Amino acid sequence: MSACTATLLIASCSRPVGSSTFVAIEHEISPEPARVGPATITLKLTDSAAKPITGAYVAIEGDMSHPGMSPRFAEAKETDPGRYEARLEFPMAGDWVILLHVTLSDGKKLERQFDVRGVRPN
Amino acid sequence: MRVPGLGSLFRWRYARPLLQAPLLVLSVVMILHGLFGPSLAPKNLATTLSWLHFRGVLVLVLLCAGNFFCLACPFMLVRQWARRLFKPRFTWPRALRNKWLSVGLFVLILFTYELFDLWSSPWWTAWLIMAYFLSVLVVDGFFKHASFCKFVCPIGQFNFVASTLSPFEVKVREQDVCTRCHTKDCIRGRREPVSDLVTIRGCELALFQPSKVGNMDCTFCLDCVHACPHDNIGILSRLPASELMADPLRSGIGYFSRRKDIAALALVFTLGALLNAFGMVSPVYAVERWIARLLHASHEAPVLGVIFAFFLIVEPLLLLGLAAWLTRTWVGGANGKSTRALLPLAVRYTYGLVPLGFGMWLAHYCFHFLTGLYTLIPVTQNAIASLGRPWLGEPRWTLTGLPANVVQVIEIGFLLLGFAGSLVVTYGLAEDDSPDRPLRAFLPWAAVCLVLWCASMWLMFQPMEMRATLMSG
């Protein structure tokens, strides 16, 4: 499986999150480059000590960069400690923005986003 | 104007501000949400309303009624307020009293739309709206009459060209009444008998009703309707596109066949429709990468420049040049016009392409509008909820619009309608231009219409690909 890996923001920001929360999120998407149809998004959540963050609830939202397209939603399941996986459908080629709505086991909430550029047509 | 309720509304002097006010409020909301709301285009009112709903409603209203957007234009409401403070002192420069500036601005808007992916940026969309307000204030702050509408506004030019196909027109009911009229209030404005001060404005776009033909340059502002002391001007039905088939002397315009600038506007309107649609389908990226390799370009602007030059210069030169040459060759021998210059011939027949272009704009804009019709609901819910008071409930993001396969049938209908319209108008032009051999004059231009229609159909069946990263993939 070819995949891209990226690390999202290290310190949490902007949204209602405890100021001391520290979460690193790595993401992979498969297939890479993404194509129209289902894709698998894998997320790895770790804390400041690089320990896996378990028991989080991760909701995924995929938006196109163009108005008028409805967002796609998915829930990620924890497959290994700190590792979360979700299937998300890309119904149209183009640029997508993936929003992650994360609720940690202590109830704290985070939001992150990353781009999936140039989803190819089939 | 005879329709109960509607007629009395339009005859009311303050009908225009009444229609403008809601759009002005909406514009302010769009600016604020564009600047301070979500940065994601599908969640922002500025992008959703501008690039989906406004464009879709605009072309449908133009198709089914007329240039009612110019009537309700919010920019003009602000201009009216500003003119109470600053009276314009200058007349618009003679050298610019044509459509060349607005044609250039029209192309510039299409170019920046692609280059900066305006559809994906609420922030830039908000600035575009503000720039529009500022431009209106500057131009009409310095120059008298409706200089901005007639000579500058790219949206207005789009509306003027498209409204040549509308079923309604502002015109006189009975020419005899105008013949007997000595005050000519429709153009001079209604005046106080003693002071000679204008109390109701006449047409600011220099369209004298008795000799006005069609919708070109008419903003439906209804000034002439209100100024006419005989109640002899109304919004009347007519045959759509009929004004394109003939070439009479038009008040405030002249002859279409002698106006290269208006023909250029019609051409940009038509080919710009294809160009704008080409920018959102998958093959454009392969073409861009190919051009970028040829030019060794790492920036998108020169690549887009080449594509624009092909669509708006090379393509019309080839297609219209060949069609004009064939027309001259086939028809010229019969009526002694073999020495006719090609450019006036091309100008004459360019207006026949307008229905095709409008069909493409309709297909394109209605695709976005209809497939994203209901997205305004969750975007509005989200905007209100972000104020801390979710009065409309939580956003229902699953709401979208009509299914794409249904919309595609509608798109095909628009393209067919446009093609049929272009053939009818072109034949009308051929009959008017070459009454002896209309078929011979018609065939080359019908072939041009066929080529453009096939290109439109091909475009419509390409996979859509909305990207803001043309050069990176």
Coordinates of C-alpha atoms in Angstrom, one line a residue, chain B residues 72 225 277 316 377 400 444:
Chain B
A72 CA -32.3 45.2 -8.1
V225 CA -41.5 54.2 -16.9
A277 CA -16.6 25.4 -18.1
P316 CA -12.5 32.9 -33.1
I377 CA -29.8 25.9 4.4
T400 CA -27.4 19.1 -1.1
P444 CA -20.8 28.3 -42.8

